[in-house]
Short mmCIF file of C-alpha atoms in Angstrom, two decimals:
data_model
loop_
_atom_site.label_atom_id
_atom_site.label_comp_id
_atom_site.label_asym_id
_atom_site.label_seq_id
_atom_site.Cartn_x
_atom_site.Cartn_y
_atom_site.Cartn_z
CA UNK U 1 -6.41 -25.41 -7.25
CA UNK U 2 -5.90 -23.05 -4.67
CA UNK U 3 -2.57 -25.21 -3.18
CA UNK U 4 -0.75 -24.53 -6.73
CA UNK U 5 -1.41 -21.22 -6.39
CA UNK U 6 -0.29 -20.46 -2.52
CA UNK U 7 2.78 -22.42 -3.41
CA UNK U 8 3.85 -19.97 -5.86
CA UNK U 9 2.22 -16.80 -4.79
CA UNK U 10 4.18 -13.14 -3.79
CA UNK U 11 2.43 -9.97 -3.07
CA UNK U 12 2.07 -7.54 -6.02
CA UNK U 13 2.52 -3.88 -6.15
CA UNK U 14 2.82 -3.13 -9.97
CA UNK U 15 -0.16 -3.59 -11.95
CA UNK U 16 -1.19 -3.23 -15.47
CA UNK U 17 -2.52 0.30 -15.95
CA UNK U 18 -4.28 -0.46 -19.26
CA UNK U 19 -6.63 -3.29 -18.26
CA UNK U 20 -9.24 -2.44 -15.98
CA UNK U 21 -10.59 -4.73 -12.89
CA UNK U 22 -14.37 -5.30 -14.09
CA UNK U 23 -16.90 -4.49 -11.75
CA UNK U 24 -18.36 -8.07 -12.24
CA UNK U 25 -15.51 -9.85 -11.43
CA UNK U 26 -14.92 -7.51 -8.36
CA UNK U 27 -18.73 -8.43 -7.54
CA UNK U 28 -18.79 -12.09 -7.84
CA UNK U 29 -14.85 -12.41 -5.71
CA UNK U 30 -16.88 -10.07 -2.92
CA UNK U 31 -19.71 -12.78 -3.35
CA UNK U 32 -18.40 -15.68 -3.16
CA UNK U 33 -16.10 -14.45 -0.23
CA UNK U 34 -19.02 -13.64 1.88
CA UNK U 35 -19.08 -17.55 2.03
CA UNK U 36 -16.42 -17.43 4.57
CA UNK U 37 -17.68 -17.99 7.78
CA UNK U 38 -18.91 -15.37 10.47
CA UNK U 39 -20.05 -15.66 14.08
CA UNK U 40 -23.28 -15.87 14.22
CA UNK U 41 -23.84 -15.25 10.42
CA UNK U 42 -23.93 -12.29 11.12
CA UNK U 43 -20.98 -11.01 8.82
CA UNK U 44 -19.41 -8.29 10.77
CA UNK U 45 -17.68 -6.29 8.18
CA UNK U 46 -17.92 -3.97 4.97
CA UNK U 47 -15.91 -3.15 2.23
CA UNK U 48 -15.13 0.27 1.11
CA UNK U 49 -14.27 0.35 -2.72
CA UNK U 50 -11.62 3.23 -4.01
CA UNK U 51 -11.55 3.52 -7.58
CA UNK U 52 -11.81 7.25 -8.33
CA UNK U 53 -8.10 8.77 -8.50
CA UNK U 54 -9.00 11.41 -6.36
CA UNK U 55 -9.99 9.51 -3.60
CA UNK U 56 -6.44 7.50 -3.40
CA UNK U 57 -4.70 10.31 -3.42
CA UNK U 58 -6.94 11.41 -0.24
CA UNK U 59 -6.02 7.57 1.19
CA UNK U 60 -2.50 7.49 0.24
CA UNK U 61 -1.01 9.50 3.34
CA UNK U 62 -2.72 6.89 5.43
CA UNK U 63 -0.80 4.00 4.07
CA UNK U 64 3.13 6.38 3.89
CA UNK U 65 2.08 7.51 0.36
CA UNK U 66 3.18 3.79 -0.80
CA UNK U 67 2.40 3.81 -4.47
CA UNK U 68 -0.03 0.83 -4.83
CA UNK U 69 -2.43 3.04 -3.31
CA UNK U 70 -2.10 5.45 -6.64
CA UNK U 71 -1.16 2.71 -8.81
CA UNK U 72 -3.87 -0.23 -8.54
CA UNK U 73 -7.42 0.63 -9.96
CA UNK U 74 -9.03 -0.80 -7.22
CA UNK U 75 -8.18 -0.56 -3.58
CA UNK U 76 -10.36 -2.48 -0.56
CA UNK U 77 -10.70 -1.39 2.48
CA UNK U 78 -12.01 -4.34 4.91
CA UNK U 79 -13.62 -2.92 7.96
CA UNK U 80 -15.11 -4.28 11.51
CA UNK U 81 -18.49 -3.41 11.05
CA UNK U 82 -21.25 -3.57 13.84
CA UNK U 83 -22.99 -0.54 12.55
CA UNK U 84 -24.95 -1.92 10.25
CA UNK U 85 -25.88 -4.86 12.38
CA UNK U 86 -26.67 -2.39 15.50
CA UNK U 87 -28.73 -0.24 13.04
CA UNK U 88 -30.76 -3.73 12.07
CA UNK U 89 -31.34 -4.12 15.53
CA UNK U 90 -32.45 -0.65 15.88
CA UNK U 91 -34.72 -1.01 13.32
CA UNK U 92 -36.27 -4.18 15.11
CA UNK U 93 -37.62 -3.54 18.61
CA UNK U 94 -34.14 -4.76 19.64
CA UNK U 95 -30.98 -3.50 21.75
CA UNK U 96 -27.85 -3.73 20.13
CA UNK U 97 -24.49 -4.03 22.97
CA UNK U 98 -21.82 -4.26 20.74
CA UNK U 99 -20.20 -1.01 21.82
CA UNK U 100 -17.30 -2.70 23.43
CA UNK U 101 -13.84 -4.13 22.92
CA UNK U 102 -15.14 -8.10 22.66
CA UNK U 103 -17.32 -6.72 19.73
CA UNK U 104 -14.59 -5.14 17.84
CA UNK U 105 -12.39 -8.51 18.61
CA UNK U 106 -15.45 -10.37 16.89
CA UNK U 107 -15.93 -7.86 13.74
CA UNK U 108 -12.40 -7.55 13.01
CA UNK U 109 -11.97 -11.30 12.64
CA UNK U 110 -14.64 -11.64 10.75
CA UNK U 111 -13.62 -8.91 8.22
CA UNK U 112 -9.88 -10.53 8.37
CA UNK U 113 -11.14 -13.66 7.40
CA UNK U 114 -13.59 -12.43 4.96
CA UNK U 115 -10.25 -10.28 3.62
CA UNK U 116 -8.18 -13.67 3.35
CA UNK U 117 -10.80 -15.45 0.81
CA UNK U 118 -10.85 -12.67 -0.98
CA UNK U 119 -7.39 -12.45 -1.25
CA UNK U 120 -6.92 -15.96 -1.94
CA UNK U 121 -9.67 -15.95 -4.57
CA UNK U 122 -8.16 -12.82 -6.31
CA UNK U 123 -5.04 -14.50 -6.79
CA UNK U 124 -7.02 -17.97 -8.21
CA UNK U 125 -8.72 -15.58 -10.90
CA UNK U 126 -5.17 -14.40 -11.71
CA UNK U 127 -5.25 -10.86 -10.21
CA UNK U 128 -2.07 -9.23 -8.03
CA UNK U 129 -2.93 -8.27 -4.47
CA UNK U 130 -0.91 -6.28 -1.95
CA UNK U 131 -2.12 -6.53 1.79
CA UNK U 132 -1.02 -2.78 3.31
CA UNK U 133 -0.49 -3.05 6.84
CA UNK U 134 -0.73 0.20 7.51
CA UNK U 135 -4.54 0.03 8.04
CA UNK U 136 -3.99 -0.01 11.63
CA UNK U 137 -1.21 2.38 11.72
CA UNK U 138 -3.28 5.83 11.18
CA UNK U 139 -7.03 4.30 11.22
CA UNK U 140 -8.24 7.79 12.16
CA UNK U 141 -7.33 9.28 8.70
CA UNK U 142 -8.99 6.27 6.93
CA UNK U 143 -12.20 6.72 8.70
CA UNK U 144 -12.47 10.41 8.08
CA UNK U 145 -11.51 9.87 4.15
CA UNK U 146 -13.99 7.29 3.90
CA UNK U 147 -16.65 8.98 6.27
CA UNK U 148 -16.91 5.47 8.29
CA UNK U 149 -19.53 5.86 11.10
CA UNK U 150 -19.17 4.85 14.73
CA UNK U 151 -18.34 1.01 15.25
CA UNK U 152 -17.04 0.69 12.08
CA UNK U 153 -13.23 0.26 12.01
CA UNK U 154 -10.97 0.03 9.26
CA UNK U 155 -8.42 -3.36 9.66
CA UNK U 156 -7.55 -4.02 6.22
CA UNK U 157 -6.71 -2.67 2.90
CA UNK U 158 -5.94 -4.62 -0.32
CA UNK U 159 -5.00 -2.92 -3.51
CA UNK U 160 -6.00 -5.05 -6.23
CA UNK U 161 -5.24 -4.97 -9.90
CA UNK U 162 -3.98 -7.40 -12.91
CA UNK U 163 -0.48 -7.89 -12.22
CA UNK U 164 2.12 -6.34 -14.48
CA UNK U 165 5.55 -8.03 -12.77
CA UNK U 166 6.19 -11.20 -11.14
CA UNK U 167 8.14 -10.91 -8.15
CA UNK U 168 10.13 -13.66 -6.94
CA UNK U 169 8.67 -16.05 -3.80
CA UNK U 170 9.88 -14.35 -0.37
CA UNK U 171 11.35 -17.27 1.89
CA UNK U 172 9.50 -18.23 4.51
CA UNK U 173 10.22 -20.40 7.98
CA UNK U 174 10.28 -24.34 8.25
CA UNK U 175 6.65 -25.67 9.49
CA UNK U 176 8.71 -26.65 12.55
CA UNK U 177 9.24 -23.22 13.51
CA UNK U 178 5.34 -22.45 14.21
CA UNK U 179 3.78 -25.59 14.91
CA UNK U 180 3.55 -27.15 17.90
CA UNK U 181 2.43 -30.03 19.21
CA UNK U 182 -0.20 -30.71 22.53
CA UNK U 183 1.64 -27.90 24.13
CA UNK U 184 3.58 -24.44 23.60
CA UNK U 185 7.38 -25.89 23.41
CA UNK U 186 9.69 -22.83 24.58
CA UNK U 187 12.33 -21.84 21.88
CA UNK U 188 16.08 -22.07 22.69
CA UNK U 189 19.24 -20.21 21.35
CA UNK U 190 19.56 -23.32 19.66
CA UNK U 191 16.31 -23.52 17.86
CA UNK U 192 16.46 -19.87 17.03
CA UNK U 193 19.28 -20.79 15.31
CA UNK U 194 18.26 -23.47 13.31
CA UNK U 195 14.70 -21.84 12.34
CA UNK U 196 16.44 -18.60 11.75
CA UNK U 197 19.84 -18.96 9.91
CA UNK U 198 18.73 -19.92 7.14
CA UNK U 199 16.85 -16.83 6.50
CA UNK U 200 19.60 -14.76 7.77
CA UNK U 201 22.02 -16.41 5.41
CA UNK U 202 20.10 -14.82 2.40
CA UNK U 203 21.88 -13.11 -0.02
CA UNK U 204 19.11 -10.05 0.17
CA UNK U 205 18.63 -10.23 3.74
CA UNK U 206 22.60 -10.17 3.97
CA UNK U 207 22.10 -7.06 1.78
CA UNK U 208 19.57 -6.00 3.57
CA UNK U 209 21.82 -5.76 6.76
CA UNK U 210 24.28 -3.95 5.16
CA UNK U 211 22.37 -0.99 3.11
CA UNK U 212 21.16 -0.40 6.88
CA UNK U 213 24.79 -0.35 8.78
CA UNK U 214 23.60 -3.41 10.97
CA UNK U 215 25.08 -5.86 12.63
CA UNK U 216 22.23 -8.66 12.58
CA UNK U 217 18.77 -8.90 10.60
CA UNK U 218 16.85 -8.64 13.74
CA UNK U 219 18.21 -5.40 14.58
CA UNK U 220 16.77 -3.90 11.16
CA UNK U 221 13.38 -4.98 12.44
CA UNK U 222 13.98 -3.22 16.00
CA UNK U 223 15.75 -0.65 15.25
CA UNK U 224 14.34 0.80 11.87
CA UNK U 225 11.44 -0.83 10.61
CA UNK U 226 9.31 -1.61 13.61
CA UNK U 227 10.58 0.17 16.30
CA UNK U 228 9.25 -0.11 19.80
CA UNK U 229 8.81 3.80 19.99
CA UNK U 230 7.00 4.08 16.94
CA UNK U 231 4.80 1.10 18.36
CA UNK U 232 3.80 2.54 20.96
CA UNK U 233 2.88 5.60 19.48
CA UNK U 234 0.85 3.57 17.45
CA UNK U 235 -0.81 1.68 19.78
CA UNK U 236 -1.90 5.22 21.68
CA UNK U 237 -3.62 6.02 17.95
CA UNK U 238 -5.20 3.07 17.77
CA UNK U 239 -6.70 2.68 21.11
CA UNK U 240 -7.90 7.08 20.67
CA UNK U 241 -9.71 5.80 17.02
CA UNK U 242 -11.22 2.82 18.82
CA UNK U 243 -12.69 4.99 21.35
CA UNK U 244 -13.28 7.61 18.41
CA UNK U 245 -15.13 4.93 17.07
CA UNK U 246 -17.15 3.25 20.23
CA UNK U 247 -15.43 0.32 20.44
CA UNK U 248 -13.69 1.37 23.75
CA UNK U 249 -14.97 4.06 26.36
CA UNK S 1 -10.86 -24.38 -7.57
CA UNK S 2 -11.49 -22.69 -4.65
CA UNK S 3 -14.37 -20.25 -6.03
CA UNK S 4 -16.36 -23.73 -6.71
CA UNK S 5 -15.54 -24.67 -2.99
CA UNK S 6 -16.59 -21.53 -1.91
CA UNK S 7 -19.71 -21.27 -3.37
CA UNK S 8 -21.46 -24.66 -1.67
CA UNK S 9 -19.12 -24.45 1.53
CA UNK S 10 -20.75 -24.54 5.20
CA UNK S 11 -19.40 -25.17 8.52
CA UNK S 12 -18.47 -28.95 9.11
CA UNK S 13 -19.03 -29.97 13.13
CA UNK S 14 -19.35 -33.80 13.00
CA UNK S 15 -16.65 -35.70 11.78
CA UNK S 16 -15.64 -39.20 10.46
CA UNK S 17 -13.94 -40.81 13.27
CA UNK S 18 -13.05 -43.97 11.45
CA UNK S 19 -10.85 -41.62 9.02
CA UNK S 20 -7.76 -39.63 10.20
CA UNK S 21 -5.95 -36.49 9.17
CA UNK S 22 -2.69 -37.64 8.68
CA UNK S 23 0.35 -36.00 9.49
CA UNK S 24 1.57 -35.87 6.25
CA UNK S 25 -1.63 -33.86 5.13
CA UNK S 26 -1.51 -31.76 7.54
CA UNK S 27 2.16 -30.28 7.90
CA UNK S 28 1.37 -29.69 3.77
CA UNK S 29 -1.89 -27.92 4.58
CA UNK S 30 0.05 -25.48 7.29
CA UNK S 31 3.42 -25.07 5.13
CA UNK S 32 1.10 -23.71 2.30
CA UNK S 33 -0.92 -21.89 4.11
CA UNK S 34 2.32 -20.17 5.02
CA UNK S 35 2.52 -18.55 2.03
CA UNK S 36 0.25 -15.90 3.28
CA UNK S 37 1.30 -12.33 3.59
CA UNK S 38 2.70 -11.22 6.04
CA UNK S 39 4.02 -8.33 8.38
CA UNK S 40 8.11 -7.67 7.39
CA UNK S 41 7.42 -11.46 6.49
CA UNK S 42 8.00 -12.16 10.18
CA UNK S 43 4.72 -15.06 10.51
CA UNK S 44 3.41 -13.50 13.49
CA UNK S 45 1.62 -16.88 14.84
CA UNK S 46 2.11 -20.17 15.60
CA UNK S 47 -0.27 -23.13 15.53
CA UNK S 48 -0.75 -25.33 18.42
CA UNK S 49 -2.05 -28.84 17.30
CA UNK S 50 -4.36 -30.79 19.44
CA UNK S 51 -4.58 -34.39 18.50
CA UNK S 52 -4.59 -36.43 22.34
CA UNK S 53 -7.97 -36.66 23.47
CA UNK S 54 -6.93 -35.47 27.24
CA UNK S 55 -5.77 -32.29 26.39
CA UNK S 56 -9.25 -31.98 24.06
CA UNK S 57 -10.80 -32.66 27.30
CA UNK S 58 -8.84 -29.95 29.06
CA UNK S 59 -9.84 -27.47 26.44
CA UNK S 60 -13.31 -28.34 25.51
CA UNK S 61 -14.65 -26.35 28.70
CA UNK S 62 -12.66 -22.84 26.78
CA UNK S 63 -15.27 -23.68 24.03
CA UNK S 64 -18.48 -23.68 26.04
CA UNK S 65 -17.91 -27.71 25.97
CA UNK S 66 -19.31 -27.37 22.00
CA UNK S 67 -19.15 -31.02 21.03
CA UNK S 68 -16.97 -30.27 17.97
CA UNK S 69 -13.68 -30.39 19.97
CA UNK S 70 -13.81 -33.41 21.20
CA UNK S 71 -15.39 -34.91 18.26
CA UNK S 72 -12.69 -34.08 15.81
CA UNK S 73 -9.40 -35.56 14.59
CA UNK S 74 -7.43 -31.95 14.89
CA UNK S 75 -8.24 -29.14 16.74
CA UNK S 76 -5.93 -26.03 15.73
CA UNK S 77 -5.46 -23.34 17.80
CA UNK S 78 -3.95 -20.39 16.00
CA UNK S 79 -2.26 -17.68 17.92
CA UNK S 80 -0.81 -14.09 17.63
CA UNK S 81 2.94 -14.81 18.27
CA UNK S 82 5.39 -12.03 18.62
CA UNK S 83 7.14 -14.56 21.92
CA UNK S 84 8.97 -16.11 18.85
CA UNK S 85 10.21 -13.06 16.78
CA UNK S 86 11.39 -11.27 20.49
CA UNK S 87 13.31 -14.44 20.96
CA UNK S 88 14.98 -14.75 17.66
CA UNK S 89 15.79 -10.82 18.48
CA UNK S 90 16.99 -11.79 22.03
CA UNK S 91 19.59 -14.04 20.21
CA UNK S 92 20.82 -11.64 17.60
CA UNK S 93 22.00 -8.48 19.85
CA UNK S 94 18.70 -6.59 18.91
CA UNK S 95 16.18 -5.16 21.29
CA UNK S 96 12.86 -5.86 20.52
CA UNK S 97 9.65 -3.19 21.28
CA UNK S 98 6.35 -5.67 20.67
CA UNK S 99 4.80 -5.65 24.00
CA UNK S 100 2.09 -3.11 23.11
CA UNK S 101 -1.37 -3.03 21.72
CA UNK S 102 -0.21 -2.49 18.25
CA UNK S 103 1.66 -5.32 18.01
CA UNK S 104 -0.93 -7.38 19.29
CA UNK S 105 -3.40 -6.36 16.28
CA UNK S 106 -0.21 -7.06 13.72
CA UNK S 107 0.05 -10.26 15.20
CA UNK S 108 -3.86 -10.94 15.49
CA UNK S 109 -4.21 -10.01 12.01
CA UNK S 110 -1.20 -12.06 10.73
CA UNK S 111 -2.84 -15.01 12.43
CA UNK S 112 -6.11 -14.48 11.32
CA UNK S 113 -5.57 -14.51 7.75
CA UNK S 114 -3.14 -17.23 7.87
CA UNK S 115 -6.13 -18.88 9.79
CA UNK S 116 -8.73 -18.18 6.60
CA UNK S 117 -5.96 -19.49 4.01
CA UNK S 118 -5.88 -22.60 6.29
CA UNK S 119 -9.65 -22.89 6.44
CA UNK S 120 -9.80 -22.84 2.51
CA UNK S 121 -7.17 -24.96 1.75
CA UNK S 122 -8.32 -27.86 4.14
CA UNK S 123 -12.00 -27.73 2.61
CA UNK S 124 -10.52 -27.40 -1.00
CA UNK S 125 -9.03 -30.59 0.01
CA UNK S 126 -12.25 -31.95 1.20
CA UNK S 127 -11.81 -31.58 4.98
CA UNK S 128 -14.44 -30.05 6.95
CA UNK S 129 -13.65 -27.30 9.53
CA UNK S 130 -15.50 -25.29 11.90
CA UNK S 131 -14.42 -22.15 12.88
CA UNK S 132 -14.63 -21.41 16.97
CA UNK S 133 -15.13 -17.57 18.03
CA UNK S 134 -15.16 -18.98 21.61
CA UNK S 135 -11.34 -18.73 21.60
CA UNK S 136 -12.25 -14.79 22.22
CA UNK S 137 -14.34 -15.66 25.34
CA UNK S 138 -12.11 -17.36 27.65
CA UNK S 139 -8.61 -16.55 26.28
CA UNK S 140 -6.76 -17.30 29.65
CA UNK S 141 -8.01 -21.34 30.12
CA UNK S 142 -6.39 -21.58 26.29
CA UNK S 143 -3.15 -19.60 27.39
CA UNK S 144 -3.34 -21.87 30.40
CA UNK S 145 -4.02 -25.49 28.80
CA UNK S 146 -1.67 -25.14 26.28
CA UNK S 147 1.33 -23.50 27.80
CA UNK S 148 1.20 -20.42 26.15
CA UNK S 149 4.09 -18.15 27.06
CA UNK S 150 3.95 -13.95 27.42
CA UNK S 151 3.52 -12.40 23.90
CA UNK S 152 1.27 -15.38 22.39
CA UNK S 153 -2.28 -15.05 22.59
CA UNK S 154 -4.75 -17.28 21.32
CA UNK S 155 -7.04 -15.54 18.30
CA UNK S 156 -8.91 -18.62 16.38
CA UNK S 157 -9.65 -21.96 16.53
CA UNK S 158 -10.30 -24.42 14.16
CA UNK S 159 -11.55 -28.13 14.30
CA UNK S 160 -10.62 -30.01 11.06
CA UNK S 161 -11.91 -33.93 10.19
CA UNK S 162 -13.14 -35.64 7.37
CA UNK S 163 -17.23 -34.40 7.16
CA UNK S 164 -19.53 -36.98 8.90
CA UNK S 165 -22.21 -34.54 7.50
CA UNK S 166 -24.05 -32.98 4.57
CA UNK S 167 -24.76 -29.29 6.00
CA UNK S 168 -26.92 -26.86 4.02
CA UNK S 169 -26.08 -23.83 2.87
CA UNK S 170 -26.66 -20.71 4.97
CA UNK S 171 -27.97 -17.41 4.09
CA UNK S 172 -25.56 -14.26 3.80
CA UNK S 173 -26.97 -11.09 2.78
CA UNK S 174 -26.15 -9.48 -0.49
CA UNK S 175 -23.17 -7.97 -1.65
CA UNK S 176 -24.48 -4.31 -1.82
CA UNK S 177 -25.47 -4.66 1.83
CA UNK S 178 -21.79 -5.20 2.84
CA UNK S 179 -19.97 -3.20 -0.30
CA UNK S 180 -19.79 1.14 -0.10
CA UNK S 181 -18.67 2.48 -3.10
CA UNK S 182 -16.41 5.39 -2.31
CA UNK S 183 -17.89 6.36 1.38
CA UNK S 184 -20.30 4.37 3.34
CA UNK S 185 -23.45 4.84 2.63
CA UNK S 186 -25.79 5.12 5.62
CA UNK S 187 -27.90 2.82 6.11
CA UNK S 188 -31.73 4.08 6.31
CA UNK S 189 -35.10 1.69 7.33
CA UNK S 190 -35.62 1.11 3.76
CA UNK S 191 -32.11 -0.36 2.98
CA UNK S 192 -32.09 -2.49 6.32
CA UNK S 193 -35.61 -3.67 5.51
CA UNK S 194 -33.97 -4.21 1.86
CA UNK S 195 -31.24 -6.34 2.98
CA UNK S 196 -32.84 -8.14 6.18
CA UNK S 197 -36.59 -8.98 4.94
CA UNK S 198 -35.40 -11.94 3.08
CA UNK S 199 -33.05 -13.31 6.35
CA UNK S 200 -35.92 -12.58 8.52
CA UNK S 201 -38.58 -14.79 6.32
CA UNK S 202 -36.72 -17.82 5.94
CA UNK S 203 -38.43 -21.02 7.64
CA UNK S 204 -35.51 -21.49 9.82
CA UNK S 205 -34.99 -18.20 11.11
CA UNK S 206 -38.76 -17.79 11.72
CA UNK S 207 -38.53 -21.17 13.79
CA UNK S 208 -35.68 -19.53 15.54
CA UNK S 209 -37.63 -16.29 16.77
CA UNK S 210 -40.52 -18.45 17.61
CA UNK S 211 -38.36 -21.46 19.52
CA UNK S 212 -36.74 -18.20 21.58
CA UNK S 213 -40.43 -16.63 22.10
CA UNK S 214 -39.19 -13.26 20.85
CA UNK S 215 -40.56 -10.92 18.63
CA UNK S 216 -38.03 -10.57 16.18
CA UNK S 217 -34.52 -11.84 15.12
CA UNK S 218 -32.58 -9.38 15.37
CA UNK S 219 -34.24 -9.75 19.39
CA UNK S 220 -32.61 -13.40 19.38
CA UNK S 221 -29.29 -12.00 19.22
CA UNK S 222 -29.62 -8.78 21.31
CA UNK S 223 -31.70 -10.57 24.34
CA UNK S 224 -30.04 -14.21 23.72
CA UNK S 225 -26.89 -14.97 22.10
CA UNK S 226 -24.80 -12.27 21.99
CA UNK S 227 -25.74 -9.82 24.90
CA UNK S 228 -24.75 -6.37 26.22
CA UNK S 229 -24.05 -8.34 29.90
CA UNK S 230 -21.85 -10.80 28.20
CA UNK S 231 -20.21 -8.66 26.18
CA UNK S 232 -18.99 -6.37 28.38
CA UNK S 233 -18.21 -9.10 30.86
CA UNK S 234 -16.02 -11.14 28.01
CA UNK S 235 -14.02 -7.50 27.13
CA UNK S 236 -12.74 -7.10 30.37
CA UNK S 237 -11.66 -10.87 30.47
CA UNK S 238 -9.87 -10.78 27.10
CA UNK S 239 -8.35 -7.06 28.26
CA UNK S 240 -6.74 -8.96 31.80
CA UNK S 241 -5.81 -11.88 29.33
CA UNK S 242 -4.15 -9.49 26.72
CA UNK S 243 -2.48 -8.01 30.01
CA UNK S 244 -1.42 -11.06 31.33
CA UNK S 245 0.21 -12.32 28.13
CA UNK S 246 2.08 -9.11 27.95
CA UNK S 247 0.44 -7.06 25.12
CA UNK S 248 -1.21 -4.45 26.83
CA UNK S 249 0.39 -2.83 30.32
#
């Protein structure tokens, strides 16, 4: 059942180098992902497939040289795809308008949640996946490795492989803390508190403070790891590969 | 398993209304659904849960007044949230940088796949969902409805009940239309008509053309259901909406 697993699943990054990710079982997880729905059944996304070593190494700036890129035998890369759909409709007396922002709102979900079953369905068959998030930091790299035409977009990567550690379950907040009822209910110094000591009381978030000479957990997340200058930056390279890419004129 | 669920899953849109989703269900289905990565494990989204059938009412219009929202038990809307995170920083003497684009997508894409584990854990348990892509259209009457503060933007929407319904399978196309090994591979007439021909020929889909008087399907979706016009119109009113919550200046 997929509850059992969720309950005890943590992101992999170490897999086992000597047993290889069959292209069969890689085929029928893609397969039976492509179940998940997608507006108009249309399934707006691809999947780009890196197994040769020589083509992670090309990907691996893209993603801070982290080394699952290097170390699983098979990283995904989930785009937004409305190429392939526009080139259908080329092909059929009809004309495509997905050249605009709505379009790439619609294919990236679509390829998110296609990403998630596969994710979820990877860890059911027993394999170790690590989601990089730094798909969207440098997309323009990713689509000139992996030669990705206009309106396709790169949002996702997974590096996927059998697992060869078992990393211990990272906490997470109280349901409380993200659901709400009828209506948005504003959060107050005093529910911050609540949702949010607990997780600061951590022995390796406590650590994690101190390695990085702050004063609070928060201000690791501002002031080093996702900084609003870097951000920002970011955001500008974004938006220049979604134009790159026709999404945005 | 969820690879058996998978497999015979479709989209659920009428619902027992003698049967309810407990409470009890529910928070279990959200807290594991939690479990999904991640960015910096901050759980970038929060879930607004509509059970009251007023505020259905007051968001059914948001959805194009499909009947699903007011016909079922829960309706979920799921939400890039970065108002939560910025407050927690507020409160912990650290000065927080996500009012940009970038942050938007981490968010988007943190709520998105957290959406999709969601989705499969509900059906594994024998729910049926539908998936909304309306919440794209008119982003502002959701913000609006449901109280949705600066740096929270709605992303998904799901309507969860017990299935009044038996709905058949749909098509998807095969796995090497969506999968590139390596690169992407262009696609070329032959490959389209390789991957579309057997879409195009089933009964429904020919009923479809023919109900629409067009000439082809692909023509359905260009001249009827998802249009240039529309499109274009829907961008700019998600870009004043992504404005107005704060994500984009």
């Amino acid at each position: 059942m997929l509850i059992d697993v969720m309950k005890k699943r943590a992101s992999v990054r170490k897999y086992d180098k000597n047993k290889e990710v069959s292209e069969e079982l890689l085929n029928a997880l893609l397969e039976a992902s492509a179940r998940t729905q997608t507006m108009g059944n249309l399934q707006l996304y691809s999947v780009v497939v890196t197994r040769d070593d020589q083509m992670k190494e090309k990907l691996s700036p893209a993603h801070f040289n982290q080394p699952m890129v290097k170390g699983a035998p098979v990283v995904l890369t989930i785009c937004a795809d409305f190429n392939r759909t526009t080139e259908w409709c080329n092909n059929r007396k009809a004309v495509p308008g997905y050249d605009n922002f709505l379009s790439f709102m619609n294919a990236a979900s679509d390829a998110l949640l296609f990403t998630q079953t596969f994710s979820c369905l990877a860890e059911e068959a027993g394999l170790g996946v690590c989601y990089l998030g730094t798909t969207v930091y440098m997309p323009g790299q990713i689509v000139d490795v992996l030669n990705l035409p206009k309106l396709v977009m790169p949002v996702a990567t997974l590096t996927v492989g059998w697992p060869d550690e078992t990393p211990s379950l990272s906490d997470r907040l109280p349901v409380a803390s993200f659901v709400h009822s009828e209506t948005y209910k504003p959060y107050t110094p005093k529910s911050i508190d609540e949702f949010y000591t607990p997780k600061e009381q951590l022995p390796e978030n406590q650590n994690f403070v101190e390695i990085n000479k702050k004063e609070t957990l928060a201000q690791v997340f501002t002031d080093i790891r996702y900084t609003k200058r870097d951000n920002e930056a970011l955001s500008e390279t974004f938006m220049q590969t979604l134009k790159k890419q026709g999404f945005i004129s």
